[in-house]
């Protein structure tokens, strides 16, 4: 029996460990651990990579979202539209400010928020829309960006799972995080661009809002011990920035490897005759999927997951309980059946092993094991 984990960070570390150790030692020698030159260098390099005016490090992807909403003045009584099929933080940051998350069902093909349904949920209280580029597939934000701008509604891109993803818009390559008012990134260790701890980033082309973020991430500080407003303590530390600077030049190659692995899965599903039971993830023809996760829709999901676990294959379910059914959001008044596409996906989706160093023979073992399950069931 082969052991194939859902993800493996050690293989990646082995490739870069000497460079990473040098980077960490550089910070140790400097004795500058909070913000400083390493963070500023990383911010410049990310801004250049994405083609955006401002990139601002913070403590986590969650804080990136929260800082963005704070900078926009989101408060009690406001509404923020988003998807019920995403990580908890996307909506929790809205509630933390006293505003109301308003959920819109997902597109069953892309798994992203159904862009066309956003229009129907806009009210005079709508102040922002958070679009999540889920699992590495960028949503069609260009379809909604103009309307929101005309209505003075802010667009926030949740890019936590999609660093390096892009869409071709009007013959231009536009990276995720560069179209909305803000782009919010996470550098959690398992991300396509991951650090070795928590870390986050906010991008914006608005210089005034960039200055707001800079102040808010340090308690609203505008001078020595002078605070213009109530901010928070959310700073990217120098060690994480140094590590991310080492890893950033490799992210394109890692994303290419993820795409090769995704295509190999699709071919193997056909080769082993299980395509009728397992549906590969979708990629728009004008988009570039970076496959943070490789999430399939499959028959007998729970039984398959158990069988794979018993045979050494690690899998995950993202997300078994949509946000509108989470106990923490019960006060919003949603119920089972309100968002049927998100609920259906939560019952039949499964994330298979996906990381750039996944070997072809490991993939073949995964799919062969899946085929044995379906042949016997």
PDB file of N, CA and C in Angstrom, residues 150-217:
ATOM      1  N   UNK A 150     -20.584  51.801 -10.620  1.00  0.00           N
ATOM      2  CA  UNK A 150     -21.647  52.774 -10.890  1.00  0.00           C
ATOM      3  C   UNK A 150     -22.549  52.975  -9.676  1.00  0.00           C
ATOM      4  N   UNK A 151     -22.745  51.924  -8.913  1.00  0.00           N
ATOM      5  CA  UNK A 151     -23.604  51.990  -7.733  1.00  0.00           C
ATOM      6  C   UNK A 151     -22.833  52.359  -6.468  1.00  0.00           C
ATOM      7  N   UNK A 152     -21.553  52.675  -6.618  1.00  0.00           N
ATOM      8  CA  UNK A 152     -20.698  53.030  -5.483  1.00  0.00           C
ATOM      9  C   UNK A 152     -20.646  51.909  -4.444  1.00  0.00           C
ATOM     10  N   UNK A 153     -20.598  50.691  -4.953  1.00  0.00           N
ATOM     11  CA  UNK A 153     -20.448  49.503  -4.102  1.00  0.00           C
ATOM     12  C   UNK A 153     -19.034  48.968  -4.314  1.00  0.00           C
ATOM     13  N   UNK A 154     -18.332  48.707  -3.224  1.00  0.00           N
ATOM     14  CA  UNK A 154     -16.942  48.281  -3.317  1.00  0.00           C
ATOM     15  C   UNK A 154     -16.847  46.793  -3.654  1.00  0.00           C
ATOM     16  N   UNK A 155     -15.877  46.449  -4.472  1.00  0.00           N
ATOM     17  CA  UNK A 155     -15.577  45.053  -4.797  1.00  0.00           C
ATOM     18  C   UNK A 155     -14.299  44.652  -4.082  1.00  0.00           C
ATOM     19  N   UNK A 156     -14.397  43.605  -3.272  1.00  0.00           N
ATOM     20  CA  UNK A 156     -13.238  43.036  -2.578  1.00  0.00           C
ATOM     21  C   UNK A 156     -13.007  41.637  -3.112  1.00  0.00           C
ATOM     22  N   UNK A 157     -11.785  41.338  -3.521  1.00  0.00           N
ATOM     23  CA  UNK A 157     -11.433  40.006  -4.011  1.00  0.00           C
ATOM     24  C   UNK A 157     -10.752  39.217  -2.891  1.00  0.00           C
ATOM     25  N   UNK A 158     -11.353  38.092  -2.541  1.00  0.00           N
ATOM     26  CA  UNK A 158     -10.736  37.169  -1.587  1.00  0.00           C
ATOM     27  C   UNK A 158      -9.862  36.217  -2.398  1.00  0.00           C
ATOM     28  N   UNK A 159      -8.559  36.473  -2.352  1.00  0.00           N
ATOM     29  CA  UNK A 159      -7.579  35.737  -3.160  1.00  0.00           C
ATOM     30  C   UNK A 159      -6.787  34.740  -2.326  1.00  0.00           C
ATOM     31  N   UNK A 160      -7.319  34.340  -1.183  1.00  0.00           N
ATOM     32  CA  UNK A 160      -6.563  33.496  -0.254  1.00  0.00           C
ATOM     33  C   UNK A 160      -6.107  32.196  -0.889  1.00  0.00           C
ATOM     34  N   UNK A 161      -6.877  31.693  -1.874  1.00  0.00           N
ATOM     35  CA  UNK A 161      -6.554  30.404  -2.477  1.00  0.00           C
ATOM     36  C   UNK A 161      -6.080  30.527  -3.925  1.00  0.00           C
ATOM     37  N   UNK A 162      -5.725  31.717  -4.358  1.00  0.00           N
ATOM     38  CA  UNK A 162      -5.574  31.880  -5.808  1.00  0.00           C
ATOM     39  C   UNK A 162      -4.360  32.703  -6.236  1.00  0.00           C
ATOM     40  N   UNK A 163      -3.302  32.734  -5.448  1.00  0.00           N
ATOM     41  CA  UNK A 163      -2.154  33.541  -5.838  1.00  0.00           C
ATOM     42  C   UNK A 163      -1.615  33.061  -7.189  1.00  0.00           C
ATOM     43  N   UNK A 164      -1.527  33.982  -8.136  1.00  0.00           N
ATOM     44  CA  UNK A 164      -1.029  33.663  -9.471  1.00  0.00           C
ATOM     45  C   UNK A 164      -2.109  33.363 -10.482  1.00  0.00           C
ATOM     46  N   UNK A 165      -3.355  33.240 -10.047  1.00  0.00           N
ATOM     47  CA  UNK A 165      -4.456  33.009 -10.989  1.00  0.00           C
ATOM     48  C   UNK A 165      -4.756  34.296 -11.751  1.00  0.00           C
ATOM     49  N   UNK A 166      -5.200  34.154 -12.999  1.00  0.00           N
ATOM     50  CA  UNK A 166      -5.522  35.338 -13.787  1.00  0.00           C
ATOM     51  C   UNK A 166      -6.658  35.057 -14.765  1.00  0.00           C
ATOM     52  N   UNK A 167      -7.180  36.153 -15.301  1.00  0.00           N
ATOM     53  CA  UNK A 167      -8.165  36.091 -16.389  1.00  0.00           C
ATOM     54  C   UNK A 167      -7.706  37.018 -17.507  1.00  0.00           C
ATOM     55  N   UNK A 168      -8.064  36.659 -18.725  1.00  0.00           N
ATOM     56  CA  UNK A 168      -7.799  37.527 -19.864  1.00  0.00           C
ATOM     57  C   UNK A 168      -9.021  38.410 -20.074  1.00  0.00           C
ATOM     58  N   UNK A 169      -8.842  39.718 -19.849  1.00  0.00           N
ATOM     59  CA  UNK A 169      -9.938  40.673 -19.916  1.00  0.00           C
ATOM     60  C   UNK A 169      -9.554  41.774 -20.894  1.00  0.00           C
ATOM     61  N   UNK A 170     -10.347  41.912 -21.956  1.00  0.00           N
ATOM     62  CA  UNK A 170     -10.043  42.914 -22.997  1.00  0.00           C
ATOM     63  C   UNK A 170      -8.613  42.777 -23.498  1.00  0.00           C
ATOM     64  N   UNK A 171      -8.213  41.533 -23.743  1.00  0.00           N
ATOM     65  CA  UNK A 171      -6.892  41.202 -24.287  1.00  0.00           C
ATOM     66  C   UNK A 171      -5.739  41.468 -23.333  1.00  0.00           C
ATOM     67  N   UNK A 172      -6.052  41.766 -22.066  1.00  0.00           N
ATOM     68  CA  UNK A 172      -5.014  41.961 -21.053  1.00  0.00           C
ATOM     69  C   UNK A 172      -5.075  40.846 -20.020  1.00  0.00           C
ATOM     70  N   UNK A 173      -3.915  40.415 -19.543  1.00  0.00           N
ATOM     71  CA  UNK A 173      -3.848  39.467 -18.432  1.00  0.00           C
ATOM     72  C   UNK A 173      -4.021  40.246 -17.142  1.00  0.00           C
ATOM     73  N   UNK A 174      -5.065  39.895 -16.371  1.00  0.00           N
ATOM     74  CA  UNK A 174      -5.331  40.569 -15.097  1.00  0.00           C
ATOM     75  C   UNK A 174      -5.280  39.535 -13.977  1.00  0.00           C
ATOM     76  N   UNK A 175      -4.319  39.713 -13.102  1.00  0.00           N
ATOM     77  CA  UNK A 175      -4.183  38.809 -11.966  1.00  0.00           C
ATOM     78  C   UNK A 175      -5.289  39.049 -10.944  1.00  0.00           C
ATOM     79  N   UNK A 176      -5.617  38.013 -10.220  1.00  0.00           N
ATOM     80  CA  UNK A 176      -6.562  38.177  -9.126  1.00  0.00           C
ATOM     81  C   UNK A 176      -5.973  39.162  -8.116  1.00  0.00           C
ATOM     82  N   UNK A 177      -6.843  39.951  -7.523  1.00  0.00           N
ATOM     83  CA  UNK A 177      -6.399  40.941  -6.553  1.00  0.00           C
ATOM     84  C   UNK A 177      -6.061  42.289  -7.139  1.00  0.00           C
ATOM     85  N   UNK A 178      -6.268  42.470  -8.462  1.00  0.00           N
ATOM     86  CA  UNK A 178      -5.908  43.734  -9.108  1.00  0.00           C
ATOM     87  C   UNK A 178      -7.105  44.445  -9.727  1.00  0.00           C
ATOM     88  N   UNK A 179      -8.283  43.855  -9.620  1.00  0.00           N
ATOM     89  CA  UNK A 179      -9.464  44.413 -10.286  1.00  0.00           C
ATOM     90  C   UNK A 179     -10.375  45.146  -9.300  1.00  0.00           C
ATOM     91  N   UNK A 180     -10.590  44.576  -8.141  1.00  0.00           N
ATOM     92  CA  UNK A 180     -11.449  45.191  -7.148  1.00  0.00           C
ATOM     93  C   UNK A 180     -10.777  46.345  -6.424  1.00  0.00           C
ATOM     94  N   UNK A 181     -11.530  46.951  -5.515  1.00  0.00           N
ATOM     95  CA  UNK A 181     -10.959  48.002  -4.675  1.00  0.00           C
ATOM     96  C   UNK A 181      -9.808  47.443  -3.846  1.00  0.00           C
ATOM     97  N   UNK A 182     -10.008  46.216  -3.344  1.00  0.00           N
ATOM     98  CA  UNK A 182      -8.970  45.526  -2.577  1.00  0.00           C
ATOM     99  C   UNK A 182      -8.848  44.076  -3.046  1.00  0.00           C
ATOM    100  N   UNK A 183      -7.630  43.557  -2.968  1.00  0.00           N
ATOM    101  CA  UNK A 183      -7.388  42.122  -3.073  1.00  0.00           C
ATOM    102  C   UNK A 183      -6.818  41.650  -1.744  1.00  0.00           C
ATOM    103  N   UNK A 184      -7.288  40.511  -1.265  1.00  0.00           N
ATOM    104  CA  UNK A 184      -6.883  40.021   0.057  1.00  0.00           C
ATOM    105  C   UNK A 184      -6.272  38.632  -0.090  1.00  0.00           C
ATOM    106  N   UNK A 185      -5.019  38.486   0.367  1.00  0.00           N
ATOM    107  CA  UNK A 185      -4.260  37.259   0.191  1.00  0.00           C
ATOM    108  C   UNK A 185      -3.889  36.638   1.537  1.00  0.00           C
ATOM    109  N   UNK A 186      -3.755  35.325   1.524  1.00  0.00           N
ATOM    110  CA  UNK A 186      -3.283  34.566   2.681  1.00  0.00           C
ATOM    111  C   UNK A 186      -1.991  33.856   2.316  1.00  0.00           C
ATOM    112  N   UNK A 187      -1.070  33.806   3.275  1.00  0.00           N
ATOM    113  CA  UNK A 187       0.175  33.056   3.093  1.00  0.00           C
ATOM    114  C   UNK A 187       0.274  31.907   4.085  1.00  0.00           C
ATOM    115  N   UNK A 188      -0.875  31.362   4.440  1.00  0.00           N
ATOM    116  CA  UNK A 188      -0.907  30.155   5.268  1.00  0.00           C
ATOM    117  C   UNK A 188      -0.022  29.092   4.600  1.00  0.00           C
ATOM    118  N   UNK A 189       0.665  28.251   5.379  1.00  0.00           N
ATOM    119  CA  UNK A 189       1.691  27.371   4.810  1.00  0.00           C
ATOM    120  C   UNK A 189       1.259  26.500   3.633  1.00  0.00           C
ATOM    121  N   UNK A 190      -0.007  26.105   3.557  1.00  0.00           N
ATOM    122  CA  UNK A 190      -0.425  25.205   2.470  1.00  0.00           C
ATOM    123  C   UNK A 190      -0.845  25.941   1.207  1.00  0.00           C
ATOM    124  N   UNK A 191      -0.821  27.274   1.208  1.00  0.00           N
ATOM    125  CA  UNK A 191      -1.240  28.027   0.026  1.00  0.00           C
ATOM    126  C   UNK A 191      -0.224  27.869  -1.110  1.00  0.00           C
ATOM    127  N   UNK A 192      -0.627  28.268  -2.313  1.00  0.00           N
ATOM    128  CA  UNK A 192       0.280  28.202  -3.463  1.00  0.00           C
ATOM    129  C   UNK A 192       1.552  28.995  -3.202  1.00  0.00           C
ATOM    130  N   UNK A 193       1.411  30.164  -2.597  1.00  0.00           N
ATOM    131  CA  UNK A 193       2.540  30.911  -2.056  1.00  0.00           C
ATOM    132  C   UNK A 193       2.340  30.944  -0.550  1.00  0.00           C
ATOM    133  N   UNK A 194       3.011  30.049   0.146  1.00  0.00           N
ATOM    134  CA  UNK A 194       2.809  29.923   1.584  1.00  0.00           C
ATOM    135  C   UNK A 194       4.063  30.253   2.357  1.00  0.00           C
ATOM    136  N   UNK A 195       3.885  30.786   3.551  1.00  0.00           N
ATOM    137  CA  UNK A 195       4.993  31.024   4.451  1.00  0.00           C
ATOM    138  C   UNK A 195       5.138  29.878   5.432  1.00  0.00           C
ATOM    139  N   UNK A 196       5.813  30.135   6.527  1.00  0.00           N
ATOM    140  CA  UNK A 196       5.997  29.125   7.575  1.00  0.00           C
ATOM    141  C   UNK A 196       5.339  29.591   8.863  1.00  0.00           C
ATOM    142  N   UNK A 197       4.132  30.090   8.709  1.00  0.00           N
ATOM    143  CA  UNK A 197       3.318  30.615   9.794  1.00  0.00           C
ATOM    144  C   UNK A 197       2.193  31.406   9.167  1.00  0.00           C
ATOM    145  N   UNK A 198       1.531  32.233   9.954  1.00  0.00           N
ATOM    146  CA  UNK A 198       0.474  33.070   9.403  1.00  0.00           C
ATOM    147  C   UNK A 198       1.064  34.289   8.708  1.00  0.00           C
ATOM    148  N   UNK A 199       0.322  34.789   7.746  1.00  0.00           N
ATOM    149  CA  UNK A 199       0.713  36.003   7.037  1.00  0.00           C
ATOM    150  C   UNK A 199      -0.355  36.359   6.028  1.00  0.00           C
ATOM    151  N   UNK A 200      -0.469  37.634   5.708  1.00  0.00           N
ATOM    152  CA  UNK A 200      -1.467  38.073   4.747  1.00  0.00           C
ATOM    153  C   UNK A 200      -1.019  39.318   4.019  1.00  0.00           C
ATOM    154  N   UNK A 201      -1.845  39.761   3.066  1.00  0.00           N
ATOM    155  CA  UNK A 201      -1.488  40.906   2.234  1.00  0.00           C
ATOM    156  C   UNK A 201      -2.762  41.529   1.679  1.00  0.00           C
ATOM    157  N   UNK A 202      -2.753  42.861   1.588  1.00  0.00           N
ATOM    158  CA  UNK A 202      -3.827  43.605   0.934  1.00  0.00           C
ATOM    159  C   UNK A 202      -3.237  44.333  -0.260  1.00  0.00           C
ATOM    160  N   UNK A 203      -3.911  44.239  -1.406  1.00  0.00           N
ATOM    161  CA  UNK A 203      -3.495  44.989  -2.593  1.00  0.00           C
ATOM    162  C   UNK A 203      -4.553  46.019  -2.941  1.00  0.00           C
ATOM    163  N   UNK A 204      -4.117  47.134  -3.482  1.00  0.00           N
ATOM    164  CA  UNK A 204      -5.039  48.167  -3.951  1.00  0.00           C
ATOM    165  C   UNK A 204      -4.313  49.114  -4.892  1.00  0.00           C
ATOM    166  N   UNK A 205      -5.065  49.691  -5.832  1.00  0.00           N
ATOM    167  CA  UNK A 205      -4.532  50.733  -6.711  1.00  0.00           C
ATOM    168  C   UNK A 205      -4.898  52.126  -6.219  1.00  0.00           C
ATOM    169  N   UNK A 206      -5.571  52.195  -5.078  1.00  0.00           N
ATOM    170  CA  UNK A 206      -5.995  53.466  -4.508  1.00  0.00           C
ATOM    171  C   UNK A 206      -4.995  53.871  -3.423  1.00  0.00           C
ATOM    172  N   UNK A 207      -4.224  54.912  -3.683  1.00  0.00           N
ATOM    173  CA  UNK A 207      -3.169  55.323  -2.748  1.00  0.00           C
ATOM    174  C   UNK A 207      -3.739  55.793  -1.411  1.00  0.00           C
ATOM    175  N   UNK A 208      -4.899  56.462  -1.441  1.00  0.00           N
ATOM    176  CA  UNK A 208      -5.505  56.923  -0.189  1.00  0.00           C
ATOM    177  C   UNK A 208      -5.889  55.730   0.682  1.00  0.00           C
ATOM    178  N   UNK A 209      -6.514  54.725   0.079  1.00  0.00           N
ATOM    179  CA  UNK A 209      -6.907  53.547   0.847  1.00  0.00           C
ATOM    180  C   UNK A 209      -5.686  52.756   1.304  1.00  0.00           C
ATOM    181  N   UNK A 210      -4.629  52.766   0.525  1.00  0.00           N
ATOM    182  CA  UNK A 210      -3.390  52.100   0.949  1.00  0.00           C
ATOM    183  C   UNK A 210      -2.858  52.745   2.231  1.00  0.00           C
ATOM    184  N   UNK A 211      -2.890  54.067   2.280  1.00  0.00           N
ATOM    185  CA  UNK A 211      -2.453  54.744   3.501  1.00  0.00           C
ATOM    186  C   UNK A 211      -3.348  54.402   4.680  1.00  0.00           C
ATOM    187  N   UNK A 212      -4.634  54.243   4.428  1.00  0.00           N
ATOM    188  CA  UNK A 212      -5.559  53.837   5.493  1.00  0.00           C
ATOM    189  C   UNK A 212      -5.158  52.469   6.048  1.00  0.00           C
ATOM    190  N   UNK A 213      -4.839  51.535   5.150  1.00  0.00           N
ATOM    191  CA  UNK A 213      -4.440  50.202   5.603  1.00  0.00           C
ATOM    192  C   UNK A 213      -3.160  50.275   6.423  1.00  0.00           C
ATOM    193  N   UNK A 214      -2.200  51.066   5.968  1.00  0.00           N
ATOM    194  CA  UNK A 214      -0.930  51.198   6.696  1.00  0.00           C
ATOM    195  C   UNK A 214      -1.152  51.684   8.126  1.00  0.00           C
ATOM    196  N   UNK A 215      -2.084  52.600   8.297  1.00  0.00           N
ATOM    197  CA  UNK A 215      -2.383  53.103   9.636  1.00  0.00           C
ATOM    198  C   UNK A 215      -3.174  52.079  10.451  1.00  0.00           C
ATOM    199  N   UNK A 216      -4.173  51.501   9.830  1.00  0.00           N
ATOM    200  CA  UNK A 216      -5.052  50.585  10.564  1.00  0.00           C
ATOM    201  C   UNK A 216      -4.308  49.360  11.073  1.00  0.00           C
ATOM    202  N   UNK A 217      -3.285  48.906  10.339  1.00  0.00           N
ATOM    203  CA  UNK A 217      -2.579  47.699  10.757  1.00  0.00           C
ATOM    204  C   UNK A 217      -1.669  47.938  11.963  1.00  0.00           C
TER     205      UNK A 217
END
